[in-house]
Tab-separated table of C-alpha atoms and ligand atoms in Angstrom:
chain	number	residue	atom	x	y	z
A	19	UNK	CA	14.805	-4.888	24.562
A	20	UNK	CA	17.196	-8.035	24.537
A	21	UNK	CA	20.570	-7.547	26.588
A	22	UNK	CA	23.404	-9.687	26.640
A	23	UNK	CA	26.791	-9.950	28.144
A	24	UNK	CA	29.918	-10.648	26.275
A	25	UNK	CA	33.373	-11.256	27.003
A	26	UNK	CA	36.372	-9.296	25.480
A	27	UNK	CA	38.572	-11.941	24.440
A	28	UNK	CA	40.609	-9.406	21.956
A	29	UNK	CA	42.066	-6.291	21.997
A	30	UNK	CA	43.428	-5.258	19.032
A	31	UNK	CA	45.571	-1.918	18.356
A	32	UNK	CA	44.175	-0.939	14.552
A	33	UNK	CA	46.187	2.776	14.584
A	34	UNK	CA	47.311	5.125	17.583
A	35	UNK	CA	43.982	6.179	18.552
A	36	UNK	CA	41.831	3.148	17.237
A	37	UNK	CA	40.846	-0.406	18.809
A	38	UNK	CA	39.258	-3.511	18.107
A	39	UNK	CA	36.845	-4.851	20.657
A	40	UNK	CA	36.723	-8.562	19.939
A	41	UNK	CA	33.787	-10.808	21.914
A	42	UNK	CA	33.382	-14.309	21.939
A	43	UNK	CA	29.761	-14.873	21.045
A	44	UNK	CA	27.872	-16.566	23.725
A	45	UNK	CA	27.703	-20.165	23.976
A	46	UNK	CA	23.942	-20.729	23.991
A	47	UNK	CA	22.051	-17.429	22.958
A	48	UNK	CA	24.301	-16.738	19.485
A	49	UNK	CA	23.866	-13.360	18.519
A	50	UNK	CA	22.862	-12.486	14.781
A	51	UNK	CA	23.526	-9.415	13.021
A	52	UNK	CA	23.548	-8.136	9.070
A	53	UNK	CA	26.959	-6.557	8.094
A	54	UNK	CA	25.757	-2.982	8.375
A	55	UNK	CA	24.435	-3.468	11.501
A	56	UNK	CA	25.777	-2.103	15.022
A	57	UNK	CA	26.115	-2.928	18.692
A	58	UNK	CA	25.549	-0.948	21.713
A	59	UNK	CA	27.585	-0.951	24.492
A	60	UNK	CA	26.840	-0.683	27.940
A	61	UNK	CA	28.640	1.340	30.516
A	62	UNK	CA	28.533	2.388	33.453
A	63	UNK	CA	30.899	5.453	34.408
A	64	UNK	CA	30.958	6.989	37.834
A	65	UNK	CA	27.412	5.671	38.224
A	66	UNK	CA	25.760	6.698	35.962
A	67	UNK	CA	24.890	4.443	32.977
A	68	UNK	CA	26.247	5.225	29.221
A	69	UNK	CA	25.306	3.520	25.935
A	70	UNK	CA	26.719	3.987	22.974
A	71	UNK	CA	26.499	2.322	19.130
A	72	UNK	CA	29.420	1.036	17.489
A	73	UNK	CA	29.098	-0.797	14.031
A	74	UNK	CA	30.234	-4.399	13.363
A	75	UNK	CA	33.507	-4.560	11.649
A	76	UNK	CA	33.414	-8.577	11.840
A	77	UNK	CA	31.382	-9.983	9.138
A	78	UNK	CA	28.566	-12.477	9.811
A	79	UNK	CA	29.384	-15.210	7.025
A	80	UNK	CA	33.165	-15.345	7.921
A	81	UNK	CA	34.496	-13.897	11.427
A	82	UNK	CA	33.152	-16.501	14.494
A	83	UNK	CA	34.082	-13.519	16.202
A	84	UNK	CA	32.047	-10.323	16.928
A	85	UNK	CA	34.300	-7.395	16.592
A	86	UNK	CA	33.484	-3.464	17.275
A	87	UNK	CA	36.208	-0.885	16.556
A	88	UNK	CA	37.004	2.302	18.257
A	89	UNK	CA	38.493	5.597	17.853
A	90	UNK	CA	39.007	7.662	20.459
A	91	UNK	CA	37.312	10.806	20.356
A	92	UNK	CA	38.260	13.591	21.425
A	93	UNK	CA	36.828	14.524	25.695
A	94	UNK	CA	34.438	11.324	24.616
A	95	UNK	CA	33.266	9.887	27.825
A	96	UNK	CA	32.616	6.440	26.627
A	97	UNK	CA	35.222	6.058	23.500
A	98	UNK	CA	37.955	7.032	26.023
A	99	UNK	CA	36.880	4.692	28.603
A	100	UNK	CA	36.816	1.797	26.077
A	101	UNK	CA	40.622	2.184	25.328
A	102	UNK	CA	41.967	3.288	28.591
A	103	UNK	CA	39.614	0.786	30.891
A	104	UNK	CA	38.642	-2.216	28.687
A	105	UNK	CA	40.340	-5.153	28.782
A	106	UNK	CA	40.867	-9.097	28.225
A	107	UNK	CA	38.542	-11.103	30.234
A	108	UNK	CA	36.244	-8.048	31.135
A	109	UNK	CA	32.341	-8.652	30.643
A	110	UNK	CA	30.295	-6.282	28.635
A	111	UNK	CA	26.691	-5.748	28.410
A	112	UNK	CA	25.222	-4.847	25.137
A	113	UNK	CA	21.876	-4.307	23.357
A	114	UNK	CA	20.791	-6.707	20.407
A	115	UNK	CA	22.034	-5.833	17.162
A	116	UNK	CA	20.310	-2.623	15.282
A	117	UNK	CA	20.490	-0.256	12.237
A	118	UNK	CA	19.414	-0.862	8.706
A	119	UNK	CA	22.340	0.663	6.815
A	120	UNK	CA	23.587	-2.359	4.533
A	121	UNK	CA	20.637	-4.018	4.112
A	122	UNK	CA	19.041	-3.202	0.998
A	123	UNK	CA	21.918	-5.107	-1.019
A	124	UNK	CA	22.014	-6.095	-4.893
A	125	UNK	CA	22.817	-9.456	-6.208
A	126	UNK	CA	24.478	-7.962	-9.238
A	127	UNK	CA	25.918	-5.064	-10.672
A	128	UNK	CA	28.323	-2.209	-8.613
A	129	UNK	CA	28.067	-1.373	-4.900
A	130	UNK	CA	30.213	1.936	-4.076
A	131	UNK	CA	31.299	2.252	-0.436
A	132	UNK	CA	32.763	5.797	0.222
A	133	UNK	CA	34.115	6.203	3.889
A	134	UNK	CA	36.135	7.989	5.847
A	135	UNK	CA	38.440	7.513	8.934
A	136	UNK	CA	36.599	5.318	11.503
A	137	UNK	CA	33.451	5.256	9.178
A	138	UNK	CA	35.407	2.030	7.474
A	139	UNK	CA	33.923	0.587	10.194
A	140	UNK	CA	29.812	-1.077	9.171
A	141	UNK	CA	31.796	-0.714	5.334
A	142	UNK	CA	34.574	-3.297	5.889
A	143	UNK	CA	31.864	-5.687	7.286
A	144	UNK	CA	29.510	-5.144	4.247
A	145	UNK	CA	33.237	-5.481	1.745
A	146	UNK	CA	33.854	-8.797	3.160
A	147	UNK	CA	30.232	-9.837	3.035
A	148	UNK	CA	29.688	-8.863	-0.549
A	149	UNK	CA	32.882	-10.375	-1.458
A	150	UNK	CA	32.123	-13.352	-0.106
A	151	UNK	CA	28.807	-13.966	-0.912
A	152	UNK	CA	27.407	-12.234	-3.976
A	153	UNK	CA	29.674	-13.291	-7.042
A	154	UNK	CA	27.859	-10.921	-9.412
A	155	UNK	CA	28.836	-7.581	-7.542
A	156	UNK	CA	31.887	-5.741	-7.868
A	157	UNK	CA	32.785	-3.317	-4.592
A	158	UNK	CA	34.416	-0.318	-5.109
A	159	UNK	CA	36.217	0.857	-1.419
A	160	UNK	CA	36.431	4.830	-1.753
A	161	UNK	CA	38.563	5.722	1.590
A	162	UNK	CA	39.645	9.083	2.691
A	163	UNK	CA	41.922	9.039	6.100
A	164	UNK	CA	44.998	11.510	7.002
A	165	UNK	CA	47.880	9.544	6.477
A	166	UNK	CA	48.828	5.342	5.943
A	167	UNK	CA	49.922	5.156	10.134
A	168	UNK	CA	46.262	6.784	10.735
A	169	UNK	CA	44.273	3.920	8.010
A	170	UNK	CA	42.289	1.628	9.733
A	171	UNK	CA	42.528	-2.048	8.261
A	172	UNK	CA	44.991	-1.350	5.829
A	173	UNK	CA	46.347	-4.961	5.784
A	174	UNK	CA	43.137	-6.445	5.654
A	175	UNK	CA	41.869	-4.250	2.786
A	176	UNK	CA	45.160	-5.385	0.919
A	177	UNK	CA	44.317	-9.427	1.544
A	178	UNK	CA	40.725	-8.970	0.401
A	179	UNK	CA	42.458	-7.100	-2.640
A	180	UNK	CA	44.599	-9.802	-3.482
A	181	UNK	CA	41.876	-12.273	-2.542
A	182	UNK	CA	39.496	-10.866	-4.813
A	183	UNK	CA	41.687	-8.886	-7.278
A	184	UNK	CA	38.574	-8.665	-10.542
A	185	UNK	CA	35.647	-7.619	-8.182
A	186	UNK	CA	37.043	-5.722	-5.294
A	187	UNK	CA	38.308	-1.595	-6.132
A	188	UNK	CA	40.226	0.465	-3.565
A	189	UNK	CA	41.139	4.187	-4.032
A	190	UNK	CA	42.862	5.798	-0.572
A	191	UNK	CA	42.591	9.214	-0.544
A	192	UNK	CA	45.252	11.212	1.550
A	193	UNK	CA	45.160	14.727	3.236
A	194	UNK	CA	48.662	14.537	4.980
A	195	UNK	CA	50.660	11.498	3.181
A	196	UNK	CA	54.215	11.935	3.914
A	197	UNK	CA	55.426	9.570	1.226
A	198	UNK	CA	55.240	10.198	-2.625
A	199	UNK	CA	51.899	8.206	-3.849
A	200	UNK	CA	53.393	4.780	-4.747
A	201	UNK	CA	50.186	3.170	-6.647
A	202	UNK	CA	47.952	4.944	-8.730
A	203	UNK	CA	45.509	4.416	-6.460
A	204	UNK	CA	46.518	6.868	-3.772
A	205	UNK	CA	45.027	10.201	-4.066
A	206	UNK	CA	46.295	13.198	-2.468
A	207	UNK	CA	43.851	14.982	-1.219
A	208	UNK	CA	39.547	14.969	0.014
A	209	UNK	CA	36.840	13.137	-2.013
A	210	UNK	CA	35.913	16.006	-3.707
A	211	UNK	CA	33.063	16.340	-6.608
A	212	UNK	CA	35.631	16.078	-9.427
A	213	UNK	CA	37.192	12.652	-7.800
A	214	UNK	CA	33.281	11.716	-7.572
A	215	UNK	CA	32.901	12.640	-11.212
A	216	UNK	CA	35.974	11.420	-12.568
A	217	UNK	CA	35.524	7.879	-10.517
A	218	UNK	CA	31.999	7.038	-12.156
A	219	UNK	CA	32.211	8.638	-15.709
A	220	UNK	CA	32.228	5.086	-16.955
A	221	UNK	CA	29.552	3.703	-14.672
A	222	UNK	CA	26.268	2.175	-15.165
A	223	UNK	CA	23.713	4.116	-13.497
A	224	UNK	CA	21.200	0.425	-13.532
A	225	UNK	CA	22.226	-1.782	-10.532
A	226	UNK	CA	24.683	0.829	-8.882
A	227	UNK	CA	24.598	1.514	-4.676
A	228	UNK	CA	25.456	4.200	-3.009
A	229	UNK	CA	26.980	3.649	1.093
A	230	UNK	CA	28.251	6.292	2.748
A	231	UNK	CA	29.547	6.583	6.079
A	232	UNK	CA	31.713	9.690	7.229
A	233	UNK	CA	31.434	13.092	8.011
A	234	UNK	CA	28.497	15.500	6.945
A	235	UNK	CA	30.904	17.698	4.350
A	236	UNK	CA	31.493	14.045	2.514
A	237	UNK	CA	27.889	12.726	2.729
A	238	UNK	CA	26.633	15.963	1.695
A	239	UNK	CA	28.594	16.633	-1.099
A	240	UNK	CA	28.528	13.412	-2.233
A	241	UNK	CA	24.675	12.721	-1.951
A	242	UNK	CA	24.319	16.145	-4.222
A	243	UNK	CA	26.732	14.584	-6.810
A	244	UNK	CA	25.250	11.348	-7.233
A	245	UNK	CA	22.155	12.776	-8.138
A	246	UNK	CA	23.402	15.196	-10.231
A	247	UNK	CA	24.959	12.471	-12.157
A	248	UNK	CA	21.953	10.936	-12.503
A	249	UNK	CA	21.828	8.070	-9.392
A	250	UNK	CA	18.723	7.823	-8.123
A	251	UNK	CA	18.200	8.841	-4.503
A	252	UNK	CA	16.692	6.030	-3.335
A	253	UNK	CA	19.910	3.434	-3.924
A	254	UNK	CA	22.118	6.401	-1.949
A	255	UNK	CA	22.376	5.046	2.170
A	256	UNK	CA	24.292	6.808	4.622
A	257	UNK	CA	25.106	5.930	8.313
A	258	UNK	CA	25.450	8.617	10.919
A	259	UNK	CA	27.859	8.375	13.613
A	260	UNK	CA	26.912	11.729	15.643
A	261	UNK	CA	23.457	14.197	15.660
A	262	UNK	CA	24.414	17.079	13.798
A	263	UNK	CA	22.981	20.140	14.965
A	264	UNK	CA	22.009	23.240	12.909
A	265	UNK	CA	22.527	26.735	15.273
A	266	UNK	CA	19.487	27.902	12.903
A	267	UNK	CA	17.093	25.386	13.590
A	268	UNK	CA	17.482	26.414	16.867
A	269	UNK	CA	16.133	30.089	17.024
A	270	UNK	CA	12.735	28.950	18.709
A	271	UNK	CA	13.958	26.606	21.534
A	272	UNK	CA	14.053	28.363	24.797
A	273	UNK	CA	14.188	26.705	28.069
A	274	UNK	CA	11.567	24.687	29.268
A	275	UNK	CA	9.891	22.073	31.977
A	276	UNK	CA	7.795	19.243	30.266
A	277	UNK	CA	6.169	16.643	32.026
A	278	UNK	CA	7.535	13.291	31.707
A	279	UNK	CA	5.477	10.191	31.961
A	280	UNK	CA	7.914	7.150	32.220
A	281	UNK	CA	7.524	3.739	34.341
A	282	UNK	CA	4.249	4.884	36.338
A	283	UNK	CA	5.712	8.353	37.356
A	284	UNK	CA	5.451	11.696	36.499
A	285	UNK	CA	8.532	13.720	36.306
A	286	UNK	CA	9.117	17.687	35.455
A	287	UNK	CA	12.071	17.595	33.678
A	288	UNK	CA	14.009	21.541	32.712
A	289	UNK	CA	14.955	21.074	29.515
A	290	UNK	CA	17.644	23.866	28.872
A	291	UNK	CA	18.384	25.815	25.599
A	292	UNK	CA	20.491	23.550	23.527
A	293	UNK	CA	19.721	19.663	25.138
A	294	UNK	CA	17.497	17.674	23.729
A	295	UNK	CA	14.833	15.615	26.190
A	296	UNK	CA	16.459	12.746	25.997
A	297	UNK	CA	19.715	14.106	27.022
A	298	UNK	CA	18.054	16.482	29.935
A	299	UNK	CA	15.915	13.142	31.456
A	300	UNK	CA	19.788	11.317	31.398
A	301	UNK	CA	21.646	14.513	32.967
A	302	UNK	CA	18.858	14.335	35.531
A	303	UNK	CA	19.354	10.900	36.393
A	304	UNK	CA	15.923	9.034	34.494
A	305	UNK	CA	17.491	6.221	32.830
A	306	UNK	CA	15.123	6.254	30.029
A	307	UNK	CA	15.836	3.462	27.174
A	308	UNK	CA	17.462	4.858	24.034
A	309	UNK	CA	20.453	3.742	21.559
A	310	UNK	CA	21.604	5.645	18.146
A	311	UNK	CA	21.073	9.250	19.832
A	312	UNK	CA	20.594	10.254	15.640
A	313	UNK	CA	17.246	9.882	15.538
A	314	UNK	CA	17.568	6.314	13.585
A	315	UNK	CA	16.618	3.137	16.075
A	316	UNK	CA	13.567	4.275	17.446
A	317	UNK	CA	14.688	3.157	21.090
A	318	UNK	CA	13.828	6.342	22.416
A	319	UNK	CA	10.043	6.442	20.733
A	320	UNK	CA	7.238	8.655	23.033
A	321	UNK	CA	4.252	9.998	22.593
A	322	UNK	CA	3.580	13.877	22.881
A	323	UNK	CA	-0.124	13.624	24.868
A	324	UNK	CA	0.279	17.375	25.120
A	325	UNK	CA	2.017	20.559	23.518
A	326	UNK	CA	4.656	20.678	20.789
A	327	UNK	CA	7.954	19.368	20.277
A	328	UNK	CA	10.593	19.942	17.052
A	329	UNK	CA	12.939	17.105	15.970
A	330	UNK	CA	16.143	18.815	14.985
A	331	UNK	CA	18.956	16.581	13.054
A	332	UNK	CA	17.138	14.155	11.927
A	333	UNK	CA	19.082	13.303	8.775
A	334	UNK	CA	16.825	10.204	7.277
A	335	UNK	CA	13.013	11.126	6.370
A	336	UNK	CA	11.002	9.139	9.530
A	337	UNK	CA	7.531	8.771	7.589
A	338	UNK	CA	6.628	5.671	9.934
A	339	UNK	CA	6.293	7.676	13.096
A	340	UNK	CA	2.910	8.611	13.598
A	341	UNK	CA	1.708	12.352	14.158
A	342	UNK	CA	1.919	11.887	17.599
A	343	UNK	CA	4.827	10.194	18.075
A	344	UNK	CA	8.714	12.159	18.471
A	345	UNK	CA	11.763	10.751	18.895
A	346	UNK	CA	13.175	11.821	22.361
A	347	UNK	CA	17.141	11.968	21.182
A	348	UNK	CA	15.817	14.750	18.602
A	349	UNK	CA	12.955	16.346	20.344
A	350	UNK	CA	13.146	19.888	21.717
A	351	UNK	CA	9.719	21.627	23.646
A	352	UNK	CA	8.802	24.521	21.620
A	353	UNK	CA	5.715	25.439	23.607
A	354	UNK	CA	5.013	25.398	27.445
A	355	UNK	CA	2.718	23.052	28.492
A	356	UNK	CA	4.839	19.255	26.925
A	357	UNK	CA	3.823	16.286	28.234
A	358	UNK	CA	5.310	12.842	27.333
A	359	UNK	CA	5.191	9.208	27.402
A	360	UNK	CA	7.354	6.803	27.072
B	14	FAD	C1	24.939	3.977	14.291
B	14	FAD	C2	26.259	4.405	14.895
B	14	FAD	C3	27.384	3.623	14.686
B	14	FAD	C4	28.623	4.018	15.225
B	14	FAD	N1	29.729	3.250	14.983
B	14	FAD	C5	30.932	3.655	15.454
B	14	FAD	C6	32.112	2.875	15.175
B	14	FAD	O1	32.049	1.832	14.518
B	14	FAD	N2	33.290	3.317	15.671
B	14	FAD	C7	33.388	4.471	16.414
B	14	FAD	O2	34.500	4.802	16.860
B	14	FAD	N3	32.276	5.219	16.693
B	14	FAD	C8	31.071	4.834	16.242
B	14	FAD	N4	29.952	5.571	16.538
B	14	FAD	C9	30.077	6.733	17.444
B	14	FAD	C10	29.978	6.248	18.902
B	14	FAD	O3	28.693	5.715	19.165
B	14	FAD	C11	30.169	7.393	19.913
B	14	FAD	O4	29.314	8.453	19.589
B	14	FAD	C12	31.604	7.884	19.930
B	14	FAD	O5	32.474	6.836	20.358
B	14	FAD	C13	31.748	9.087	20.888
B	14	FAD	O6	31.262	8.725	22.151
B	14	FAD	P1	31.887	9.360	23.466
B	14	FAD	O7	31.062	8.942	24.609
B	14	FAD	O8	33.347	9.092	23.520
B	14	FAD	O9	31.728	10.922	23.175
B	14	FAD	P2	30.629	11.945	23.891
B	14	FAD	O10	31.108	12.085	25.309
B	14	FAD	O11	29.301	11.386	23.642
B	14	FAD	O12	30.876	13.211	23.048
B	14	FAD	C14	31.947	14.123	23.300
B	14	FAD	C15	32.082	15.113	22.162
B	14	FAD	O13	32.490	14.483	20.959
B	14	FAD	C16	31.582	14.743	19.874
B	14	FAD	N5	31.418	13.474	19.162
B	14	FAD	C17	30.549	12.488	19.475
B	14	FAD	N6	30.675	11.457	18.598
B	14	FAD	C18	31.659	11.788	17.755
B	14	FAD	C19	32.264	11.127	16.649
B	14	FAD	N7	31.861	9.890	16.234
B	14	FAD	N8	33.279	11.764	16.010
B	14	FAD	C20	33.685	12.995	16.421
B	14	FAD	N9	33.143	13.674	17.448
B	14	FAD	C21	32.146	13.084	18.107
B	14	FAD	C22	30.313	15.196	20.533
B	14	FAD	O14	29.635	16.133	19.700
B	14	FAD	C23	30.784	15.823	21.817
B	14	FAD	O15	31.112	17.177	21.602
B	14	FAD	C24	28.715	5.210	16.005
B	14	FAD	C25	27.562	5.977	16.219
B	14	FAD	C26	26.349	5.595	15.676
B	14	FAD	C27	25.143	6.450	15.910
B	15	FES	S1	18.005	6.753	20.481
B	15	FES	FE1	17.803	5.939	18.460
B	15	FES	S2	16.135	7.124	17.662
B	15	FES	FE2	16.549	8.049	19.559
């Protein structure tokens, strides 16, 4: 997999506990990426090496820039490191450009981008994009976040507004707003299925997209709306920025050794109750290649030779991995005798 190092030549303060990354692109080697898209960073934190995913929030047609914005999460090893380590003039390494949320695009007709808090992030990218480059679509920017300090590109989403006042929608929702709405745009409150309902009654459902990017209560709730109005599953996309684990899906993993085939060696890795593979051949210091961690990239692709393995959290439908095949970030060894190869 390609690797290349960029400089920060940015840091940008977006809200108390949110940062913009912002990388020159390199001189020779340009990168390319689709709005949508992410990059992974590179760390590496008391020796041991971290990656993580963070989605472009520069857009490819306008910003000579590549930008990745970060909120700090709460005892996150890597967002945490980003804003208290990173800075001007530092080098980091990162993996080529990956993901295919944002990509299936219309020409004409209504694209819907519901987000919430840091999930503005691969939606602001795709905003501008659209804007920019497909005269015949109108966005619609459905944004849930606590409060105005807490709303990441605020100013930016109010320039595209006025840039683009006939095509481009906005409707903040607030949980904790401290002010009295001013615009009939802010909403107190969640997205919740009547603001779903009440936003679309007059929409089309022909030429209509679906993006969602935020936590599992929104995607969930709004994925069973949309079809219940009518929208047909297949123009609904989400992005996932964390595995979600189910405690019942987990009844029949115990703790296990499987055999690990990986750059010529064979390794017995314990896999205990709880950890995926992937995370127990990291923990135990086999720096095996991987990305997302949701299941989504592929990075982390193996083949079972022997045994059986579960995939828990996967939240898209994988129907190009062949019987045989398991993605590590998901997998869990259900019976005794795993062996696998990546
Ligand atoms: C495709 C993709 C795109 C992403 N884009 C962005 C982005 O644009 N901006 C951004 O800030 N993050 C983004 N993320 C999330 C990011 O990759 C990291 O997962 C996040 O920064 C946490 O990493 P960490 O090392 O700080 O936390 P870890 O040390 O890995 O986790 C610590 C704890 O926090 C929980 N946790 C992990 N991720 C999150 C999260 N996102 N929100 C809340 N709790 C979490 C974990 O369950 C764990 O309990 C994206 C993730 C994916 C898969
Ligand atoms: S790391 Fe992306 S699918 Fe496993």
């Amino acid at each position: 997999m390609k690797t290349y190092t960029l400089s920060v030549i940015d840091v940008k303060r977006e809200t108390s506990d949110t940062i913009t990354l912002v990388f020159k692109q390199p001189g020779l080697r340009k990168i390319k990426y689709l709005a949508g898209q992410y990059l992974t960073l590179i760390f590496r934190i008391n020796g041991r090496r971290y990656l993580r995913p963070y989605s472009f929030s520069s857009c490819p047609t306008t910003d000579v820039t590549l930008d990745v914005t970060v909120k700090r999460v709460h005892n996150g090893l890597v967002s945490n490191h980003i804003h208290d380590m990173v800075s001007v003039g530092d080098s980091i390494e990162v993996l080529e450009p990956m993901g295919d949320f944002g990509s299936m695009g219309i020409s004409e007709g209504d694209i819907y981008l519901w987000g919430v808090g840091s999930g503005i992030t691969p939606l602001i990218s795709m905003a501008k994009d659209i804007l920019i480059q497909k005269s015949g679509v109108k966005v619609h920017l459905l944004y849930g976040n606590r409060d105005l300090e807490n709303t990441i590109f605020l100013e930016l989403i109010k320039t595209l507004q006025s840039l683009y006042n006939d095509r481009f929608n906005v409707i903040y929702f607030y949980t904790q707003l401290s002010v009295e709405p001013e615009l009939p745009m802010w909403v107190r409150g969640r997205i919740t299925k009547e603001s779903i309902v009440k936003i679309l009654q007059n929409q089309e459902i022909q030429n209509c997209q679906h993006y969602i990017c935020g936590p599992l209560g929104l995607k969930d709730s709004l994925i069973s709306t949309l079809i219940e109005l009518g929208f047909p599953r297949q123009e609904i996309f989400s992005e996932d920025f964390e595995l979600i684990k189910d405690p019942k899906d987990f009844v029949d993993i115990h703790t296990r050794t499987v055999k690990l085939k990986f750059e010529h060696q064979d390794i017995n890795l314990e896999v205990v109750k709880g950890k995926g593979i992937l995370e127990s051949a990291l923990d135990a210091g086999v720096d095996l290649p991987y990305s997302c961690q949701t299941g989504n990239c592929s990075t982390c692709k193996a083949e079972v030779l022997h045994g059986q393995v579960k995939m828990i959290g996967l939240e898209k439908e994988r129907v190009d991995l062949r019987v045989n095949e398991t993605l590590l970030c998901c997998s869990y060894p259900v019976s005794d005798d795993v062996v696998v190869k990546i």
